[in-house]
Amino acid sequence: MDHKLIEELALNNWPALTTLLYDGWILRFAEGVTKRSNSVSPLYGSTLDLNQKIEDCEKVYAANQLPAIFKITPFIHPADLDTALEQRGYEMIDITSIQTLKLDRLAEPLLNTVKILEHADEDWLEQYSKMDQASASKMDTMVRMLSHNRTRKGFILLYHNGQAVACGLGVIERGFIGLYNIVTDAAYRNQGFGEQMVLNLLRWGQANGATDSYLAVVANNGPARSLYSKIGFTEVYSHWYRIQKEGLPQAQ
């Protein structure tokens, strides 16, 4: 499998508000909400002078009141970009594990008290906002970002005794379901609810044509990595970000 495909799926399935193409690099902007939607993805062939391209990106992001952030994957062009950014003083942050799972290995969920909708309703938005402690401005931007998504979505809520305890988003494209916004209510963590929610979401993906799944988890998030390992996910590669030291986007 060409794992670069996962990067393309992630670009499509967690969209930005605005995208610029620059000599094989993809510049994404979403008012600072998440680094992945406010960074440069240098995925394709690059022909121009590297330092000039970096400087041009810095100017574009500065004009949008954002620091320049570059997503560094095994597929970057040119291959020495990470070194060049490090030499310019860019900081490495958020080393992230990209993991996959074939859905023919999937366990059956034991808890099926779920609601899965193809469009986020007020209940899902309210529950996600509460569980993720997301600000109103972040939620507004996120709703607009997701409205740009043209692939099939499944917004899931898992209930226990009538109370929503976990939620997430699955997006299906080209036989894959990608997992996003996976969160469990703080009062219900470490009780198996996250696992049950993910299994139900993956089963939904399978029922709608997905044969494989992928996700991204920050490398130092031990509880989440343990959860995904229990389900059967394994790492296929890692990525990280290089960021100007002036600061991170707001509303992470």
Coordinates of C-alpha atoms in Angstrom, one line a residue, residues 44-178:
Y44 CA 4.3 16.9 -4.3
G45 CA 7.2 17.7 -6.6
S46 CA 9.0 21.0 -5.8
T47 CA 11.0 22.9 -8.4
L48 CA 11.6 26.4 -7.0
D49 CA 14.4 27.5 -4.6
L50 CA 13.7 26.0 -1.2
N51 CA 14.6 29.0 1.0
Q52 CA 12.6 31.3 -1.2
K53 CA 9.5 29.0 -1.0
I54 CA 9.8 28.8 2.8
E55 CA 10.0 32.6 3.1
D56 CA 7.0 33.0 0.8
C57 CA 5.0 30.7 3.0
E58 CA 6.0 32.6 6.1
K59 CA 4.8 35.8 4.5
V60 CA 1.4 34.3 3.5
Y61 CA 0.8 32.9 7.0
A62 CA 1.9 36.1 8.6
A63 CA -0.6 38.0 6.5
N64 CA -3.3 35.7 7.9
Q65 CA -2.1 36.3 11.5
L66 CA -0.7 32.7 11.8
P67 CA 2.7 31.2 12.3
A68 CA 4.1 29.2 9.4
I69 CA 3.7 25.5 10.2
F70 CA 5.0 22.6 8.0
K71 CA 3.7 19.1 8.3
I72 CA 6.6 16.7 8.0
T73 CA 5.8 13.2 6.7
P74 CA 8.0 10.5 5.0
F75 CA 6.6 11.9 1.7
I76 CA 7.8 15.5 1.8
H77 CA 9.3 17.3 -1.2
P78 CA 12.1 18.1 -1.2
A79 CA 13.5 15.4 1.1
D80 CA 15.8 17.8 3.0
L81 CA 12.9 20.2 3.9
D82 CA 12.9 19.1 7.6
T83 CA 16.6 19.8 7.9
A84 CA 16.2 23.2 6.2
L85 CA 13.4 24.2 8.6
E86 CA 15.5 23.1 11.6
Q87 CA 18.4 25.2 10.5
R88 CA 16.0 28.2 10.2
G89 CA 15.1 27.7 13.9
Y90 CA 11.8 25.9 13.4
E91 CA 10.7 23.8 16.4
M92 CA 9.6 20.2 16.1
I93 CA 6.3 19.5 17.9
D94 CA 3.5 17.0 18.1
I95 CA 5.1 13.8 16.9
T96 CA 2.1 11.8 15.7
S97 CA 1.6 8.1 15.0
I98 CA -0.4 7.2 11.9
Q99 CA -2.1 3.8 12.4
T100 CA -4.2 1.5 10.2
L101 CA -6.5 -1.5 10.7
K102 CA -8.1 -3.9 8.2
L103 CA -11.7 -4.2 9.1
D104 CA -11.9 -7.9 8.5
R105 CA -10.0 -8.2 11.8
L106 CA -12.6 -6.2 13.7
A107 CA -14.2 -7.3 17.0
E108 CA -17.9 -7.0 17.6
P109 CA -18.9 -4.2 19.9
L110 CA -20.6 -5.3 23.2
L111 CA -22.4 -2.0 23.6
N112 CA -24.7 -0.8 20.8
T113 CA -26.5 2.2 22.3
V114 CA -25.3 4.6 19.6
K115 CA -26.6 7.2 17.3
I116 CA -24.8 7.7 14.0
L117 CA -25.8 10.6 11.7
E118 CA -24.4 11.7 8.4
H119 CA -24.7 15.3 9.4
A120 CA -23.8 16.8 12.8
D121 CA -27.0 17.7 14.7
E122 CA -27.2 20.1 17.6
D123 CA -26.9 17.2 20.1
W124 CA -23.6 15.9 18.6
L125 CA -22.2 19.4 18.4
E126 CA -23.2 20.2 22.0
Q127 CA -21.8 16.9 23.3
Y128 CA -18.5 17.2 21.4
S129 CA -18.1 20.8 22.6
K130 CA -18.6 19.7 26.2
M131 CA -16.4 16.6 26.0
D132 CA -13.6 18.4 24.2
Q133 CA -14.0 21.6 26.1
A134 CA -14.1 23.4 22.8
S135 CA -14.8 27.2 22.6
A136 CA -17.7 28.6 20.7
S137 CA -15.4 30.1 18.1
K138 CA -13.6 26.8 17.5
M139 CA -16.9 25.0 17.1
D140 CA -18.1 27.6 14.6
T141 CA -15.0 27.2 12.6
M142 CA -15.1 23.4 12.8
V143 CA -18.7 23.4 11.5
R144 CA -17.7 25.5 8.5
M145 CA -14.7 23.3 7.9
L146 CA -16.8 20.1 7.9
S147 CA -19.3 21.7 5.6
H148 CA -16.6 21.7 2.9
N149 CA -16.2 17.9 3.2
R150 CA -17.7 16.1 0.2
T151 CA -17.2 12.5 1.4
R152 CA -19.5 10.4 3.5
K153 CA -19.5 11.2 7.2
G154 CA -20.7 9.4 10.3
F155 CA -21.1 11.5 13.5
I156 CA -21.4 9.1 16.4
L157 CA -22.6 9.4 20.0
L158 CA -22.4 6.5 22.4
Y159 CA -24.9 6.5 25.3
H160 CA -24.8 4.8 28.7
N161 CA -27.9 4.9 30.9
G162 CA -29.3 7.6 28.6
Q163 CA -26.2 9.8 28.9
A164 CA -23.8 10.6 26.0
V165 CA -20.4 9.4 27.1
A166 CA -18.3 9.3 24.0
C167 CA -18.4 10.7 20.5
G168 CA -16.4 10.8 17.3
L169 CA -16.5 11.3 13.5
G170 CA -15.8 8.7 10.8
V171 CA -15.2 9.8 7.1
I172 CA -15.3 7.2 4.3
E173 CA -13.3 7.7 1.1
R174 CA -11.7 5.2 -1.4
G175 CA -12.4 2.2 0.9
F176 CA -11.0 3.7 4.0
I177 CA -12.8 5.1 7.1
G178 CA -10.7 7.8 8.8

